PDB file of N, CA, C and O in Angstrom:
ATOM      1  N   UNK A 205     -32.027 -16.627  75.740  1.00  0.00           N
ATOM      2  CA  UNK A 205     -30.881 -15.752  75.679  1.00  0.00           C
ATOM      3  C   UNK A 205     -30.265 -15.783  74.294  1.00  0.00           C
ATOM      4  O   UNK A 205     -30.295 -16.793  73.621  1.00  0.00           O
ATOM      5  N   UNK A 206     -29.686 -14.691  73.923  1.00  0.00           N
ATOM      6  CA  UNK A 206     -29.076 -14.570  72.613  1.00  0.00           C
ATOM      7  C   UNK A 206     -27.934 -15.568  72.426  1.00  0.00           C
ATOM      8  O   UNK A 206     -27.702 -16.055  71.325  1.00  0.00           O
ATOM      9  N   UNK A 207     -27.226 -15.896  73.487  1.00  0.00           N
ATOM     10  CA  UNK A 207     -26.108 -16.836  73.375  1.00  0.00           C
ATOM     11  C   UNK A 207     -26.592 -18.257  73.118  1.00  0.00           C
ATOM     12  O   UNK A 207     -25.817 -19.101  72.690  1.00  0.00           O
ATOM     13  N   UNK A 208     -27.875 -18.518  73.360  1.00  0.00           N
ATOM     14  CA  UNK A 208     -28.428 -19.847  73.156  1.00  0.00           C
ATOM     15  C   UNK A 208     -29.028 -20.038  71.768  1.00  0.00           C
ATOM     16  O   UNK A 208     -29.464 -21.127  71.426  1.00  0.00           O
ATOM     17  N   UNK A 209     -29.057 -19.006  70.973  1.00  0.00           N
ATOM     18  CA  UNK A 209     -29.609 -19.090  69.626  1.00  0.00           C
ATOM     19  C   UNK A 209     -28.633 -19.857  68.742  1.00  0.00           C
ATOM     20  O   UNK A 209     -27.447 -19.541  68.685  1.00  0.00           O
ATOM     21  N   UNK A 210     -29.144 -20.852  68.037  1.00  0.00           N
ATOM     22  CA  UNK A 210     -28.299 -21.656  67.153  1.00  0.00           C
ATOM     23  C   UNK A 210     -27.851 -20.831  65.949  1.00  0.00           C
ATOM     24  O   UNK A 210     -28.616 -20.045  65.403  1.00  0.00           O
ATOM     25  N   UNK A 211     -26.619 -21.026  65.557  1.00  0.00           N
ATOM     26  CA  UNK A 211     -26.092 -20.312  64.382  1.00  0.00           C
ATOM     27  C   UNK A 211     -26.593 -20.932  63.082  1.00  0.00           C
ATOM     28  O   UNK A 211     -26.666 -20.269  62.063  1.00  0.00           O
ATOM     29  N   UNK A 212     -26.925 -22.202  63.124  1.00  0.00           N
ATOM     30  CA  UNK A 212     -27.430 -22.917  61.955  1.00  0.00           C
ATOM     31  C   UNK A 212     -28.824 -23.433  62.297  1.00  0.00           C
ATOM     32  O   UNK A 212     -29.019 -24.001  63.370  1.00  0.00           O
ATOM     33  N   UNK A 213     -29.794 -23.240  61.405  1.00  0.00           N
ATOM     34  CA  UNK A 213     -31.142 -23.709  61.722  1.00  0.00           C
ATOM     35  C   UNK A 213     -31.202 -25.230  61.804  1.00  0.00           C
ATOM     36  O   UNK A 213     -30.439 -25.930  61.147  1.00  0.00           O
ATOM     37  N   UNK A 214     -32.118 -25.725  62.589  1.00  0.00           N
ATOM     38  CA  UNK A 214     -32.309 -27.175  62.668  1.00  0.00           C
ATOM     39  C   UNK A 214     -32.835 -27.680  61.325  1.00  0.00           C
ATOM     40  O   UNK A 214     -33.351 -26.913  60.507  1.00  0.00           O
ATOM     41  N   UNK A 215     -32.710 -28.968  61.097  1.00  0.00           N
ATOM     42  CA  UNK A 215     -33.205 -29.565  59.859  1.00  0.00           C
ATOM     43  C   UNK A 215     -34.712 -29.391  59.727  1.00  0.00           C
ATOM     44  O   UNK A 215     -35.221 -29.169  58.623  1.00  0.00           O
ATOM     45  N   UNK A 216     -35.420 -29.492  60.834  1.00  0.00           N
ATOM     46  CA  UNK A 216     -36.867 -29.307  60.797  1.00  0.00           C
ATOM     47  C   UNK A 216     -37.229 -27.888  60.391  1.00  0.00           C
ATOM     48  O   UNK A 216     -38.150 -27.664  59.605  1.00  0.00           O
ATOM     49  N   UNK A 217     -36.497 -26.915  60.918  1.00  0.00           N
ATOM     50  CA  UNK A 217     -36.740 -25.518  60.554  1.00  0.00           C
ATOM     51  C   UNK A 217     -36.371 -25.271  59.093  1.00  0.00           C
ATOM     52  O   UNK A 217     -37.071 -24.553  58.378  1.00  0.00           O
ATOM     53  N   UNK A 218     -35.288 -25.874  58.629  1.00  0.00           N
ATOM     54  CA  UNK A 218     -34.878 -25.720  57.228  1.00  0.00           C
ATOM     55  C   UNK A 218     -35.950 -26.276  56.294  1.00  0.00           C
ATOM     56  O   UNK A 218     -36.275 -25.665  55.270  1.00  0.00           O
ATOM     57  N   UNK A 219     -36.511 -27.434  56.637  1.00  0.00           N
ATOM     58  CA  UNK A 219     -37.569 -28.014  55.808  1.00  0.00           C
ATOM     59  C   UNK A 219     -38.816 -27.129  55.827  1.00  0.00           C
ATOM     60  O   UNK A 219     -39.429 -26.891  54.783  1.00  0.00           O
ATOM     61  N   UNK A 220     -39.171 -26.612  56.986  1.00  0.00           N
ATOM     62  CA  UNK A 220     -40.329 -25.710  57.082  1.00  0.00           C
ATOM     63  C   UNK A 220     -40.095 -24.445  56.250  1.00  0.00           C
ATOM     64  O   UNK A 220     -41.008 -23.957  55.588  1.00  0.00           O
ATOM     65  N   UNK A 221     -38.876 -23.944  56.265  1.00  0.00           N
ATOM     66  CA  UNK A 221     -38.549 -22.761  55.460  1.00  0.00           C
ATOM     67  C   UNK A 221     -38.648 -23.072  53.975  1.00  0.00           C
ATOM     68  O   UNK A 221     -39.093 -22.229  53.180  1.00  0.00           O
ATOM     69  N   UNK A 222     -38.255 -24.271  53.585  1.00  0.00           N
ATOM     70  CA  UNK A 222     -38.361 -24.671  52.180  1.00  0.00           C
ATOM     71  C   UNK A 222     -39.823 -24.744  51.750  1.00  0.00           C
ATOM     72  O   UNK A 222     -40.187 -24.284  50.658  1.00  0.00           O
ATOM     73  N   UNK A 223     -40.666 -25.307  52.599  1.00  0.00           N
ATOM     74  CA  UNK A 223     -42.104 -25.386  52.305  1.00  0.00           C
ATOM     75  C   UNK A 223     -42.691 -23.978  52.164  1.00  0.00           C
ATOM     76  O   UNK A 223     -43.399 -23.678  51.199  1.00  0.00           O
ATOM     77  N   UNK A 224     -42.375 -23.104  53.112  1.00  0.00           N
ATOM     78  CA  UNK A 224     -42.887 -21.726  53.065  1.00  0.00           C
ATOM     79  C   UNK A 224     -42.330 -20.977  51.859  1.00  0.00           C
ATOM     80  O   UNK A 224     -43.060 -20.222  51.204  1.00  0.00           O
ATOM     81  N   UNK A 225     -41.067 -21.186  51.557  1.00  0.00           N
ATOM     82  CA  UNK A 225     -40.459 -20.529  50.405  1.00  0.00           C
ATOM     83  C   UNK A 225     -41.088 -20.970  49.095  1.00  0.00           C
ATOM     84  O   UNK A 225     -41.329 -20.162  48.196  1.00  0.00           O
ATOM     85  N   UNK A 226     -41.353 -22.256  48.966  1.00  0.00           N
ATOM     86  CA  UNK A 226     -41.993 -22.769  47.756  1.00  0.00           C
ATOM     87  C   UNK A 226     -43.404 -22.209  47.630  1.00  0.00           C
ATOM     88  O   UNK A 226     -43.818 -21.784  46.551  1.00  0.00           O
ATOM     89  N   UNK A 227     -44.139 -22.173  48.735  1.00  0.00           N
ATOM     90  CA  UNK A 227     -45.492 -21.616  48.708  1.00  0.00           C
ATOM     91  C   UNK A 227     -45.468 -20.149  48.288  1.00  0.00           C
ATOM     92  O   UNK A 227     -46.268 -19.715  47.455  1.00  0.00           O
ATOM     93  N   UNK A 228     -44.526 -19.392  48.824  1.00  0.00           N
ATOM     94  CA  UNK A 228     -44.424 -17.979  48.457  1.00  0.00           C
ATOM     95  C   UNK A 228     -44.048 -17.844  46.985  1.00  0.00           C
ATOM     96  O   UNK A 228     -44.583 -16.986  46.280  1.00  0.00           O
ATOM     97  N   UNK A 229     -43.171 -18.688  46.528  1.00  0.00           N
ATOM     98  CA  UNK A 229     -42.777 -18.632  45.114  1.00  0.00           C
ATOM     99  C   UNK A 229     -43.977 -18.918  44.211  1.00  0.00           C
ATOM    100  O   UNK A 229     -44.137 -18.259  43.182  1.00  0.00           O
ATOM    101  N   UNK A 230     -44.806 -19.872  44.592  1.00  0.00           N
ATOM    102  CA  UNK A 230     -45.989 -20.184  43.795  1.00  0.00           C
ATOM    103  C   UNK A 230     -46.961 -19.009  43.744  1.00  0.00           C
ATOM    104  O   UNK A 230     -47.682 -18.844  42.761  1.00  0.00           O
ATOM    105  N   UNK A 231     -46.958 -18.175  44.786  1.00  0.00           N
ATOM    106  CA  UNK A 231     -47.825 -16.997  44.819  1.00  0.00           C
ATOM    107  C   UNK A 231     -47.191 -15.772  44.165  1.00  0.00           C
ATOM    108  O   UNK A 231     -47.768 -14.701  44.179  1.00  0.00           O
ATOM    109  N   UNK A 232     -46.009 -15.917  43.610  1.00  0.00           N
ATOM    110  CA  UNK A 232     -45.373 -14.803  42.934  1.00  0.00           C
ATOM    111  C   UNK A 232     -44.017 -14.440  43.492  1.00  0.00           C
ATOM    112  O   UNK A 232     -43.287 -13.669  42.892  1.00  0.00           O
ATOM    113  N   UNK A 233     -43.686 -14.939  44.641  1.00  0.00           N
ATOM    114  CA  UNK A 233     -42.355 -14.758  45.202  1.00  0.00           C
ATOM    115  C   UNK A 233     -41.972 -13.335  45.548  1.00  0.00           C
ATOM    116  O   UNK A 233     -40.822 -12.953  45.381  1.00  0.00           O
ATOM    117  N   UNK A 234     -42.898 -12.558  46.052  1.00  0.00           N
ATOM    118  CA  UNK A 234     -42.611 -11.162  46.379  1.00  0.00           C
ATOM    119  C   UNK A 234     -41.669 -11.007  47.571  1.00  0.00           C
ATOM    120  O   UNK A 234     -41.066  -9.967  47.758  1.00  0.00           O
ATOM    121  N   UNK A 235     -41.553 -12.034  48.391  1.00  0.00           N
ATOM    122  CA  UNK A 235     -40.741 -11.948  49.604  1.00  0.00           C
ATOM    123  C   UNK A 235     -39.514 -12.865  49.544  1.00  0.00           C
ATOM    124  O   UNK A 235     -38.977 -13.230  50.579  1.00  0.00           O
ATOM    125  N   UNK A 236     -39.076 -13.215  48.355  1.00  0.00           N
ATOM    126  CA  UNK A 236     -38.020 -14.210  48.214  1.00  0.00           C
ATOM    127  C   UNK A 236     -36.605 -13.627  48.235  1.00  0.00           C
ATOM    128  O   UNK A 236     -35.656 -14.359  48.479  1.00  0.00           O
ATOM    129  N   UNK A 237     -36.454 -12.364  47.973  1.00  0.00           N
ATOM    130  CA  UNK A 237     -35.145 -11.693  48.015  1.00  0.00           C
ATOM    131  C   UNK A 237     -34.073 -12.477  47.266  1.00  0.00           C
ATOM    132  O   UNK A 237     -32.985 -12.713  47.766  1.00  0.00           O
ATOM    133  N   UNK A 238     -34.395 -12.917  46.056  1.00  0.00           N
ATOM    134  CA  UNK A 238     -33.418 -13.603  45.227  1.00  0.00           C
ATOM    135  C   UNK A 238     -33.240 -15.078  45.536  1.00  0.00           C
ATOM    136  O   UNK A 238     -32.360 -15.733  44.997  1.00  0.00           O
ATOM    137  N   UNK A 239     -34.066 -15.622  46.412  1.00  0.00           N
ATOM    138  CA  UNK A 239     -33.975 -17.037  46.775  1.00  0.00           C
ATOM    139  C   UNK A 239     -34.782 -17.827  45.753  1.00  0.00           C
ATOM    140  O   UNK A 239     -35.997 -17.833  45.787  1.00  0.00           O
ATOM    141  N   UNK A 240     -34.111 -18.485  44.818  1.00  0.00           N
ATOM    142  CA  UNK A 240     -34.780 -19.176  43.726  1.00  0.00           C
ATOM    143  C   UNK A 240     -35.166 -20.605  44.057  1.00  0.00           C
ATOM    144  O   UNK A 240     -34.856 -21.138  45.123  1.00  0.00           O
ATOM    145  N   UNK A 241     -35.845 -21.217  43.113  1.00  0.00           N
ATOM    146  CA  UNK A 241     -36.306 -22.586  43.297  1.00  0.00           C
ATOM    147  C   UNK A 241     -35.152 -23.561  43.493  1.00  0.00           C
ATOM    148  O   UNK A 241     -35.297 -24.543  44.218  1.00  0.00           O
ATOM    149  N   UNK A 242     -34.027 -23.299  42.865  1.00  0.00           N
ATOM    150  CA  UNK A 242     -32.877 -24.188  43.042  1.00  0.00           C
ATOM    151  C   UNK A 242     -32.412 -24.211  44.495  1.00  0.00           C
ATOM    152  O   UNK A 242     -32.134 -25.279  45.056  1.00  0.00           O
ATOM    153  N   UNK A 243     -32.366 -23.052  45.116  1.00  0.00           N
ATOM    154  CA  UNK A 243     -31.954 -22.982  46.530  1.00  0.00           C
ATOM    155  C   UNK A 243     -33.025 -23.555  47.454  1.00  0.00           C
ATOM    156  O   UNK A 243     -32.707 -24.168  48.471  1.00  0.00           O
ATOM    157  N   UNK A 244     -34.284 -23.366  47.102  1.00  0.00           N
ATOM    158  CA  UNK A 244     -35.367 -23.931  47.905  1.00  0.00           C
ATOM    159  C   UNK A 244     -35.309 -25.459  47.844  1.00  0.00           C
ATOM    160  O   UNK A 244     -35.446 -26.139  48.865  1.00  0.00           O
ATOM    161  N   UNK A 245     -35.110 -26.010  46.654  1.00  0.00           N
ATOM    162  CA  UNK A 245     -35.010 -27.460  46.500  1.00  0.00           C
ATOM    163  C   UNK A 245     -33.822 -28.013  47.282  1.00  0.00           C
ATOM    164  O   UNK A 245     -33.926 -29.057  47.933  1.00  0.00           O
ATOM    165  N   UNK A 246     -32.697 -27.316  47.234  1.00  0.00           N
ATOM    166  CA  UNK A 246     -31.513 -27.765  47.974  1.00  0.00           C
ATOM    167  C   UNK A 246     -31.765 -27.729  49.472  1.00  0.00           C
ATOM    168  O   UNK A 246     -31.357 -28.648  50.204  1.00  0.00           O
ATOM    169  N   UNK A 247     -32.456 -26.702  49.942  1.00  0.00           N
ATOM    170  CA  UNK A 247     -32.782 -26.592  51.364  1.00  0.00           C
ATOM    171  C   UNK A 247     -33.648 -27.771  51.811  1.00  0.00           C
ATOM    172  O   UNK A 247     -33.398 -28.389  52.844  1.00  0.00           O
ATOM    173  N   UNK A 248     -34.642 -28.112  50.989  1.00  0.00           N
ATOM    174  CA  UNK A 248     -35.518 -29.240  51.316  1.00  0.00           C
ATOM    175  C   UNK A 248     -34.763 -30.564  51.224  1.00  0.00           C
ATOM    176  O   UNK A 248     -34.898 -31.430  52.092  1.00  0.00           O
ATOM    177  N   UNK A 249     -33.968 -30.729  50.190  1.00  0.00           N
ATOM    178  CA  UNK A 249     -33.239 -31.988  49.987  1.00  0.00           C
ATOM    179  C   UNK A 249     -32.200 -32.222  51.076  1.00  0.00           C
ATOM    180  O   UNK A 249     -31.960 -33.366  51.483  1.00  0.00           O
ATOM    181  N   UNK A 250     -31.586 -31.164  51.554  1.00  0.00           N
ATOM    182  CA  UNK A 250     -30.529 -31.281  52.562  1.00  0.00           C
ATOM    183  C   UNK A 250     -31.054 -31.410  53.988  1.00  0.00           C
ATOM    184  O   UNK A 250     -30.273 -31.673  54.902  1.00  0.00           O
ATOM    185  N   UNK A 251     -32.354 -31.220  54.171  1.00  0.00           N
ATOM    186  CA  UNK A 251     -32.928 -31.324  55.515  1.00  0.00           C
ATOM    187  C   UNK A 251     -32.818 -32.773  55.987  1.00  0.00           C
ATOM    188  O   UNK A 251     -33.359 -33.680  55.369  1.00  0.00           O
ATOM    189  N   UNK A 252     -32.091 -32.966  57.058  1.00  0.00           N
ATOM    190  CA  UNK A 252     -31.839 -34.306  57.587  1.00  0.00           C
ATOM    191  C   UNK A 252     -32.934 -34.683  58.585  1.00  0.00           C
ATOM    192  O   UNK A 252     -32.734 -34.686  59.791  1.00  0.00           O
ATOM    193  N   UNK A 253     -34.116 -34.956  58.026  1.00  0.00           N
ATOM    194  CA  UNK A 253     -35.258 -35.356  58.849  1.00  0.00           C
ATOM    195  C   UNK A 253     -35.796 -36.675  58.302  1.00  0.00           C
ATOM    196  O   UNK A 253     -35.674 -36.954  57.113  1.00  0.00           O
ATOM    197  N   UNK A 254     -36.385 -37.497  59.157  1.00  0.00           N
ATOM    198  CA  UNK A 254     -36.970 -38.740  58.659  1.00  0.00           C
ATOM    199  C   UNK A 254     -38.047 -38.452  57.614  1.00  0.00           C
ATOM    200  O   UNK A 254     -38.832 -37.523  57.756  1.00  0.00           O
ATOM    201  N   UNK A 255     -38.048 -39.231  56.553  1.00  0.00           N
ATOM    202  CA  UNK A 255     -39.021 -39.049  55.472  1.00  0.00           C
ATOM    203  C   UNK A 255     -39.792 -40.356  55.285  1.00  0.00           C
ATOM    204  O   UNK A 255     -39.770 -40.960  54.211  1.00  0.00           O
ATOM    205  N   UNK A 256     -40.454 -40.783  56.345  1.00  0.00           N
ATOM    206  CA  UNK A 256     -41.119 -42.085  56.359  1.00  0.00           C
ATOM    207  C   UNK A 256     -42.166 -42.254  55.270  1.00  0.00           C
ATOM    208  O   UNK A 256     -42.339 -43.340  54.729  1.00  0.00           O
ATOM    209  N   UNK A 257     -42.872 -41.201  54.938  1.00  0.00           N
ATOM    210  CA  UNK A 257     -43.942 -41.292  53.960  1.00  0.00           C
ATOM    211  C   UNK A 257     -43.583 -40.655  52.622  1.00  0.00           C
ATOM    212  O   UNK A 257     -44.420 -40.556  51.739  1.00  0.00           O
ATOM    213  N   UNK A 258     -42.358 -40.190  52.478  1.00  0.00           N
ATOM    214  CA  UNK A 258     -41.891 -39.639  51.213  1.00  0.00           C
ATOM    215  C   UNK A 258     -42.315 -38.216  50.924  1.00  0.00           C
ATOM    216  O   UNK A 258     -42.188 -37.746  49.795  1.00  0.00           O
ATOM    217  N   UNK A 259     -42.795 -37.498  51.942  1.00  0.00           N
ATOM    218  CA  UNK A 259     -43.274 -36.129  51.714  1.00  0.00           C
ATOM    219  C   UNK A 259     -42.145 -35.175  51.336  1.00  0.00           C
ATOM    220  O   UNK A 259     -42.318 -34.315  50.470  1.00  0.00           O
ATOM    221  N   UNK A 260     -40.996 -35.305  51.980  1.00  0.00           N
ATOM    222  CA  UNK A 260     -39.871 -34.423  51.659  1.00  0.00           C
ATOM    223  C   UNK A 260     -39.396 -34.685  50.234  1.00  0.00           C
ATOM    224  O   UNK A 260     -39.167 -33.751  49.467  1.00  0.00           O
ATOM    225  N   UNK A 261     -39.278 -35.951  49.860  1.00  0.00           N
ATOM    226  CA  UNK A 261     -38.863 -36.296  48.497  1.00  0.00           C
ATOM    227  C   UNK A 261     -39.873 -35.784  47.476  1.00  0.00           C
ATOM    228  O   UNK A 261     -39.492 -35.281  46.406  1.00  0.00           O
ATOM    229  N   UNK A 262     -41.158 -35.875  47.807  1.00  0.00           N
ATOM    230  CA  UNK A 262     -42.192 -35.370  46.914  1.00  0.00           C
ATOM    231  C   UNK A 262     -42.109 -33.850  46.783  1.00  0.00           C
ATOM    232  O   UNK A 262     -42.282 -33.304  45.688  1.00  0.00           O
ATOM    233  N   UNK A 263     -41.838 -33.170  47.883  1.00  0.00           N
ATOM    234  CA  UNK A 263     -41.669 -31.717  47.841  1.00  0.00           C
ATOM    235  C   UNK A 263     -40.520 -31.341  46.915  1.00  0.00           C
ATOM    236  O   UNK A 263     -40.662 -30.452  46.069  1.00  0.00           O
ATOM    237  N   UNK A 264     -39.394 -32.017  47.051  1.00  0.00           N
ATOM    238  CA  UNK A 264     -38.241 -31.728  46.199  1.00  0.00           C
ATOM    239  C   UNK A 264     -38.603 -31.966  44.731  1.00  0.00           C
ATOM    240  O   UNK A 264     -38.274 -31.157  43.855  1.00  0.00           O
ATOM    241  N   UNK A 265     -39.313 -33.033  44.455  1.00  0.00           N
ATOM    242  CA  UNK A 265     -39.736 -33.325  43.080  1.00  0.00           C
ATOM    243  C   UNK A 265     -40.672 -32.241  42.549  1.00  0.00           C
ATOM    244  O   UNK A 265     -40.537 -31.804  41.405  1.00  0.00           O
ATOM    245  N   UNK A 266     -41.617 -31.787  43.361  1.00  0.00           N
ATOM    246  CA  UNK A 266     -42.528 -30.716  42.937  1.00  0.00           C
ATOM    247  C   UNK A 266     -41.769 -29.426  42.647  1.00  0.00           C
ATOM    248  O   UNK A 266     -42.063 -28.722  41.668  1.00  0.00           O
ATOM    249  N   UNK A 267     -40.794 -29.118  43.482  1.00  0.00           N
ATOM    250  CA  UNK A 267     -39.997 -27.909  43.268  1.00  0.00           C
ATOM    251  C   UNK A 267     -39.216 -28.029  41.967  1.00  0.00           C
ATOM    252  O   UNK A 267     -39.158 -27.088  41.173  1.00  0.00           O
ATOM    253  N   UNK A 268     -38.620 -29.181  41.720  1.00  0.00           N
ATOM    254  CA  UNK A 268     -37.870 -29.401  40.473  1.00  0.00           C
ATOM    255  C   UNK A 268     -38.777 -29.294  39.249  1.00  0.00           C
ATOM    256  O   UNK A 268     -38.398 -28.730  38.226  1.00  0.00           O
ATOM    257  N   UNK A 269     -39.982 -29.824  39.355  1.00  0.00           N
ATOM    258  CA  UNK A 269     -40.934 -29.712  38.232  1.00  0.00           C
ATOM    259  C   UNK A 269     -41.340 -28.258  38.000  1.00  0.00           C
ATOM    260  O   UNK A 269     -41.451 -27.814  36.855  1.00  0.00           O
ATOM    261  N   UNK A 270     -41.581 -27.529  39.077  1.00  0.00           N
ATOM    262  CA  UNK A 270     -41.924 -26.117  38.949  1.00  0.00           C
ATOM    263  C   UNK A 270     -40.774 -25.349  38.317  1.00  0.00           C
ATOM    264  O   UNK A 270     -40.983 -24.458  37.489  1.00  0.00           O
ATOM    265  N   UNK A 271     -39.557 -25.705  38.685  1.00  0.00           N
ATOM    266  CA  UNK A 271     -38.374 -25.059  38.122  1.00  0.00           C
ATOM    267  C   UNK A 271     -38.297 -25.304  36.619  1.00  0.00           C
ATOM    268  O   UNK A 271     -37.913 -24.421  35.856  1.00  0.00           O
ATOM    269  N   UNK A 272     -38.715 -26.483  36.188  1.00  0.00           N
ATOM    270  CA  UNK A 272     -38.653 -26.834  34.769  1.00  0.00           C
ATOM    271  C   UNK A 272     -39.689 -26.092  33.932  1.00  0.00           C
ATOM    272  O   UNK A 272     -39.472 -25.864  32.742  1.00  0.00           O
ATOM    273  N   UNK A 273     -40.810 -25.691  34.544  1.00  0.00           N
ATOM    274  CA  UNK A 273     -41.870 -25.045  33.763  1.00  0.00           C
ATOM    275  C   UNK A 273     -41.989 -23.547  34.001  1.00  0.00           C
ATOM    276  O   UNK A 273     -42.841 -22.901  33.413  1.00  0.00           O
ATOM    277  N   UNK A 274     -41.131 -22.979  34.839  1.00  0.00           N
ATOM    278  CA  UNK A 274     -41.259 -21.558  35.153  1.00  0.00           C
ATOM    279  C   UNK A 274     -40.989 -20.691  33.922  1.00  0.00           C
ATOM    280  O   UNK A 274     -40.265 -21.054  33.025  1.00  0.00           O
ATOM    281  N   UNK A 275     -41.606 -19.534  33.935  1.00  0.00           N
ATOM    282  CA  UNK A 275     -41.446 -18.581  32.840  1.00  0.00           C
ATOM    283  C   UNK A 275     -41.091 -17.226  33.426  1.00  0.00           C
ATOM    284  O   UNK A 275     -41.590 -16.857  34.486  1.00  0.00           O
ATOM    285  N   UNK A 276     -40.233 -16.438  32.750  1.00  0.00           N
ATOM    286  CA  UNK A 276     -39.882 -15.124  33.294  1.00  0.00           C
ATOM    287  C   UNK A 276     -41.070 -14.166  33.278  1.00  0.00           C
ATOM    288  O   UNK A 276     -41.848 -14.149  32.341  1.00  0.00           O
ATOM    289  N   UNK A 277     -41.221 -13.416  34.355  1.00  0.00           N
ATOM    290  CA  UNK A 277     -42.242 -12.373  34.422  1.00  0.00           C
ATOM    291  C   UNK A 277     -41.781 -11.172  33.606  1.00  0.00           C
ATOM    292  O   UNK A 277     -40.633 -11.088  33.188  1.00  0.00           O
ATOM    293  N   UNK A 278     -42.669 -10.222  33.435  1.00  0.00           N
ATOM    294  CA  UNK A 278     -42.316  -9.031  32.668  1.00  0.00           C
ATOM    295  C   UNK A 278     -41.244  -8.201  33.332  1.00  0.00           C
ATOM    296  O   UNK A 278     -40.522  -7.480  32.679  1.00  0.00           O
ATOM    297  N   UNK A 279     -41.118  -8.323  34.664  1.00  0.00           N
ATOM    298  CA  UNK A 279     -40.088  -7.553  35.360  1.00  0.00           C
ATOM    299  C   UNK A 279     -38.783  -8.353  35.522  1.00  0.00           C
ATOM    300  O   UNK A 279     -37.891  -7.942  36.229  1.00  0.00           O
ATOM    301  N   UNK A 280     -38.711  -9.511  34.864  1.00  0.00           N
ATOM    302  CA  UNK A 280     -37.489 -10.291  34.879  1.00  0.00           C
ATOM    303  C   UNK A 280     -37.436 -11.358  35.951  1.00  0.00           C
ATOM    304  O   UNK A 280     -36.548 -12.201  35.941  1.00  0.00           O
ATOM    305  N   UNK A 281     -38.385 -11.345  36.909  1.00  0.00           N
ATOM    306  CA  UNK A 281     -38.403 -12.375  37.939  1.00  0.00           C
ATOM    307  C   UNK A 281     -38.912 -13.678  37.346  1.00  0.00           C
ATOM    308  O   UNK A 281     -39.691 -13.684  36.409  1.00  0.00           O
ATOM    309  N   UNK A 282     -38.496 -14.778  37.920  1.00  0.00           N
ATOM    310  CA  UNK A 282     -38.955 -16.075  37.489  1.00  0.00           C
ATOM    311  C   UNK A 282     -40.095 -16.507  38.391  1.00  0.00           C
ATOM    312  O   UNK A 282     -39.933 -16.564  39.607  1.00  0.00           O
ATOM    313  N   UNK A 283     -41.243 -16.810  37.823  1.00  0.00           N
ATOM    314  CA  UNK A 283     -42.391 -17.210  38.632  1.00  0.00           C
ATOM    315  C   UNK A 283     -43.306 -18.087  37.806  1.00  0.00           C
ATOM    316  O   UNK A 283     -43.371 -17.963  36.583  1.00  0.00           O
ATOM    317  N   UNK A 284     -44.026 -18.987  38.472  1.00  0.00           N
ATOM    318  CA  UNK A 284     -45.021 -19.776  37.773  1.00  0.00           C
ATOM    319  C   UNK A 284     -46.424 -19.302  38.118  1.00  0.00           C
ATOM    320  O   UNK A 284     -47.387 -19.844  37.636  1.00  0.00           O
ATOM    321  N   UNK A 285     -46.543 -18.301  38.966  1.00  0.00           N
ATOM    322  CA  UNK A 285     -47.848 -17.757  39.327  1.00  0.00           C
ATOM    323  C   UNK A 285     -48.352 -16.898  38.172  1.00  0.00           C
ATOM    324  O   UNK A 285     -47.673 -16.015  37.709  1.00  0.00           O
ATOM    325  N   UNK A 286     -49.530 -17.158  37.703  1.00  0.00           N
ATOM    326  CA  UNK A 286     -50.107 -16.390  36.604  1.00  0.00           C
ATOM    327  C   UNK A 286     -51.525 -16.023  36.931  1.00  0.00           C
ATOM    328  O   UNK A 286     -52.234 -16.684  37.546  1.00  0.00           O
TER     329      UNK A 286
END
């Protein structure tokens, strides 16, 4: 039912969205609608899920590194896909 839909996504869903967003950004970010690497990193970092093996922390680090090396595309978008 519509009344049972959460207004805020779960932490697991937020982390999954960050992973998908980063993957899309690496492919050129055609479906990002202005959602940049900074927001993707924050989404992953803020996900309150157990990180027993350090995968979430590694994802955040990879996003930060990608943010540091990104270059503007000819149409003004920021992307590391070449």
